[in-house]
Short mmCIF file of C-alpha atoms in Angstrom, two decimals:
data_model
loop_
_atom_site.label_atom_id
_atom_site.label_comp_id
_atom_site.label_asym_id
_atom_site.label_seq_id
_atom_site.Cartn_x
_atom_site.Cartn_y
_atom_site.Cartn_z
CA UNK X 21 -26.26 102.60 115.50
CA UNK X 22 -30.05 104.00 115.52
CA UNK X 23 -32.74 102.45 114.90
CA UNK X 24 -31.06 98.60 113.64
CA UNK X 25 -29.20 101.18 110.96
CA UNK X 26 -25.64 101.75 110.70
CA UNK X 27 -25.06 105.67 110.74
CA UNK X 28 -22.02 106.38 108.76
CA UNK X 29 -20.21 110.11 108.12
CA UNK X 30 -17.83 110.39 105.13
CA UNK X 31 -15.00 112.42 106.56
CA UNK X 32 -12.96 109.76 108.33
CA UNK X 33 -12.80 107.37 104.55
CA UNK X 34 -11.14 110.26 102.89
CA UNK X 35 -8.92 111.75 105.42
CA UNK X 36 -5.49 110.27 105.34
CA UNK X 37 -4.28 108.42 108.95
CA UNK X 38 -1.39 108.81 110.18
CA UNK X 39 1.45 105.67 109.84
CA UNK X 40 0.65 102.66 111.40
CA UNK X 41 -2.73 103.77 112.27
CA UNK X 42 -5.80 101.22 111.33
CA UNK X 43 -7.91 101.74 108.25
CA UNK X 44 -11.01 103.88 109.10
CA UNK X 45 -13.33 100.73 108.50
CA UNK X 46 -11.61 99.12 111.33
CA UNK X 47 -11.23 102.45 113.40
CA UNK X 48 -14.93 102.99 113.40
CA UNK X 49 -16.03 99.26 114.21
CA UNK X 50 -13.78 99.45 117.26
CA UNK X 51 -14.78 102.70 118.59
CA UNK X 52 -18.25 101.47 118.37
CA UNK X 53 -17.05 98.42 119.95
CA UNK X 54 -18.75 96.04 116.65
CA UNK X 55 -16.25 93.22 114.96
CA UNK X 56 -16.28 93.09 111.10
CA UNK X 57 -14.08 93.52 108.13
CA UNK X 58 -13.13 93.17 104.80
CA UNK X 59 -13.14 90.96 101.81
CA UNK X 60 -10.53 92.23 98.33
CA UNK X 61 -12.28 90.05 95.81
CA UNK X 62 -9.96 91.11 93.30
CA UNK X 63 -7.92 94.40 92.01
CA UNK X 64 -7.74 94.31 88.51
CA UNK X 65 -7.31 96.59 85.92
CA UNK X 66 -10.00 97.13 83.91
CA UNK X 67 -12.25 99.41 81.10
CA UNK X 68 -13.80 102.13 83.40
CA UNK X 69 -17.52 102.19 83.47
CA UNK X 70 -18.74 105.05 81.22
CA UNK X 71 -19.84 106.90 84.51
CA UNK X 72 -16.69 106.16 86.09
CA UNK X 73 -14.74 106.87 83.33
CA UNK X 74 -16.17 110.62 82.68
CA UNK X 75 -15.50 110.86 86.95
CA UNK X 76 -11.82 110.10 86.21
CA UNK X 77 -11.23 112.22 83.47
CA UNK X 78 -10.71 109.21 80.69
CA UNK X 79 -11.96 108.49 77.58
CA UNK X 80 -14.71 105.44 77.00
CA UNK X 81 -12.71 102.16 76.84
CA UNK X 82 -9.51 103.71 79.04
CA UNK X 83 -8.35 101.39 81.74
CA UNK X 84 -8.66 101.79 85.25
CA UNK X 85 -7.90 99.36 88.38
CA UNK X 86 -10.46 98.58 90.08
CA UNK X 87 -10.70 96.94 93.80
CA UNK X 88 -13.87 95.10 94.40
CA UNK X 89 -14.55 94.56 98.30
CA UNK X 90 -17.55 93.39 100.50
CA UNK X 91 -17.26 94.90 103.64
CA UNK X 92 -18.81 92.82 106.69
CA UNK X 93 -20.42 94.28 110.30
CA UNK X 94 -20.69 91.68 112.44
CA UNK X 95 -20.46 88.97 110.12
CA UNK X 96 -22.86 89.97 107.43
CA UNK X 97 -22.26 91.81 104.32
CA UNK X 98 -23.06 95.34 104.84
CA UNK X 99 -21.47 97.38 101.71
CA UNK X 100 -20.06 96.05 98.21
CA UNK X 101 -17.28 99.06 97.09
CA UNK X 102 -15.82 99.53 93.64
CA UNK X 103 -13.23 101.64 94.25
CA UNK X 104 -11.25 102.85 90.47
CA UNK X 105 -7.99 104.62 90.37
CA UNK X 106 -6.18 106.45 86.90
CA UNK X 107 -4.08 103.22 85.69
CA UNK X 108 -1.56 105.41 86.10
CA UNK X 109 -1.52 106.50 89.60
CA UNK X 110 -2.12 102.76 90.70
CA UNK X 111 -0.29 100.37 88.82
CA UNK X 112 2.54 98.73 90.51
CA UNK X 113 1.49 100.20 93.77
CA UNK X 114 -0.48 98.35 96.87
CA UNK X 115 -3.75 100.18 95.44
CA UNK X 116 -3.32 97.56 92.62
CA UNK X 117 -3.15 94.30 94.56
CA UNK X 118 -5.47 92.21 96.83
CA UNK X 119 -3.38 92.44 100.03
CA UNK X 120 -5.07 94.84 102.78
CA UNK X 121 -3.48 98.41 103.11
CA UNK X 122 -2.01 99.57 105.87
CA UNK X 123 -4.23 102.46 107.38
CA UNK X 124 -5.95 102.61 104.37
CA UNK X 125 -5.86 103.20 100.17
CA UNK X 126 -6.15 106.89 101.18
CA UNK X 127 -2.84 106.83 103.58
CA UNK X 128 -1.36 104.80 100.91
CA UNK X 129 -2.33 107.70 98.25
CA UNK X 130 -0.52 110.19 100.83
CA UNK X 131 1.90 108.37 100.68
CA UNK X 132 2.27 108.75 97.13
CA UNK X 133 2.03 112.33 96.55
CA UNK X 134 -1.75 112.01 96.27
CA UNK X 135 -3.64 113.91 98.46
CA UNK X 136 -7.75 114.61 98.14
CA UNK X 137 -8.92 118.00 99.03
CA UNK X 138 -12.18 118.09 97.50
CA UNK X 139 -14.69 115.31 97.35
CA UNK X 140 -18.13 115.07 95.63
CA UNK X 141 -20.50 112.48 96.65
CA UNK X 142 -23.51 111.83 95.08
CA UNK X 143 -26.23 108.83 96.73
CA UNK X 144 -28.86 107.44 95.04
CA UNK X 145 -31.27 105.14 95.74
CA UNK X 146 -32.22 101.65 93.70
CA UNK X 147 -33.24 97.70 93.00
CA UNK X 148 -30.04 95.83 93.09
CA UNK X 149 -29.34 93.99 90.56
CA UNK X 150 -28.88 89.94 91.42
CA UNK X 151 -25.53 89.72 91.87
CA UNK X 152 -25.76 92.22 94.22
CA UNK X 153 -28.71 91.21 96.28
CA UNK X 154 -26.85 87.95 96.27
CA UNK X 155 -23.40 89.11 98.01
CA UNK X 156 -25.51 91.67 100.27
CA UNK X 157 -27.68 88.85 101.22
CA UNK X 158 -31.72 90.81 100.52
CA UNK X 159 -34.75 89.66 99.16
CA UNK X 160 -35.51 91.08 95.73
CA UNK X 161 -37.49 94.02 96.70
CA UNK X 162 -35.37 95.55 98.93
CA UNK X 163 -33.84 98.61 97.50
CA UNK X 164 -29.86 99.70 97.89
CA UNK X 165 -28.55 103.49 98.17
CA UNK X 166 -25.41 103.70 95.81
CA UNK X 167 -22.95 106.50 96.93
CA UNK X 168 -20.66 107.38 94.15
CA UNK X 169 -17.27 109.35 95.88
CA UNK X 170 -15.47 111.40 93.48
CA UNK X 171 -11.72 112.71 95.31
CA UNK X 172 -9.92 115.48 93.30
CA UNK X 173 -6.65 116.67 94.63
CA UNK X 174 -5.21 120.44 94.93
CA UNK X 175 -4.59 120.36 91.29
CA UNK X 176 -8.20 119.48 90.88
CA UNK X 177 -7.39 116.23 89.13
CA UNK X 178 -9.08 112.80 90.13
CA UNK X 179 -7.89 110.50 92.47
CA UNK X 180 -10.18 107.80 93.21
CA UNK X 181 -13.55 107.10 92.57
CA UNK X 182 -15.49 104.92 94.87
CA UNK X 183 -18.89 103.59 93.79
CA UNK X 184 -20.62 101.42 97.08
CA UNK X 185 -23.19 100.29 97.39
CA UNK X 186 -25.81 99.47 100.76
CA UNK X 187 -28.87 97.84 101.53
CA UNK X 188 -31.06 101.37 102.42
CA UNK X 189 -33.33 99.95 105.10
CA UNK X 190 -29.92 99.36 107.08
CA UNK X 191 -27.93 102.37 106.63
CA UNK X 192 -28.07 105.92 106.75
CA UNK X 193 -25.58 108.60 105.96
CA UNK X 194 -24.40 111.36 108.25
CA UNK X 195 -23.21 115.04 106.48
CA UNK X 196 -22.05 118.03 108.50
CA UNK X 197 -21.08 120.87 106.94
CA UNK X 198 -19.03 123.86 108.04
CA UNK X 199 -20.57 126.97 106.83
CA UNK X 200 -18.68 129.73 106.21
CA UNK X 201 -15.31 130.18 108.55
#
């Protein structure tokens, strides 16, 4: 925490845990000793967005499933997530269902012969729109950063695509990069 802000890295949401391990959401709040969780509105499947779509590697109107979740830091909304998965890589699997995954969607992808090893993030910042600012809880001129995560695997094919989205005055977002070596 700095500053009122939750400071958030990347690397721990796309690294697979090992079994029987938490999720990294709940990792993290523990470690920092902060109580929250998660809400799975729904997982549905779904025609991707046109930006999500392209991400994925589908053609306009191709279905995707899609889990909607609010996550919550100490009781208040902090982050809605879209997360979309290849119909065919999800259906029938946990990553198409509303009950919470065990260590996580990305153990659960392991699991499944699914493993990232390149991800692309890209943030930008913006107004909500009203059904947003009404499940993050801000007044109407309070902008949100949206982080789109794009997860390819060796193969270089997608995975997941996670599209969140954050009130800006109360987060900020950690990268470190290795160079070189």
């Amino acid at each position: 925490m700095s500053d009122g802000r939750w400071v958030s890295a990347s690397l721990p949401y796309v690294t697979p845990r090992g079994k029987g391990q938490s999720d990294a959401w709940s990792a993290e709040l523990e470690a920092r000793g902060r109580s929250g969780g998660q809400h799975i509105v729904h997982a549905v499947e779904v025609p991707a967005p046109r930006g999500v779509a392209e991400l994925l590697g589908l053609s306009e109107g191709d279905v995707a499933v899609v889990r909607r979740r609010v996550m919550y830091l100490d009781d208040a909304p902090c982050e809605l997530t879209d997360t979309f998965y290849p119909v065919g890589l999800a259906r029938g699997t946990g990553l198409a269902g509303t009950a919470k995954i065990r260590g996580g969607a990305v153990a659960l992808l392991s699991e499944l012969g699914h493993v990232g090893v390149r991800v692309r993030e890209d943030v930008v910042a913006r107004m909500p729109s009203k059904a947003e600012r009404d499940v993050l809880r801000t007044a109407p001129d309070e902008p949100v950063l949206q982080l789109t995560r794009l997860t390819l695997d060796r193969d270089d094919q997608p995975i997941q695509v996670d599209r969140m989205v954050m009130p800006a005055h109360r987060q900020q977002l950690r990268y470190e990069m290795w160079i070189g070596d």
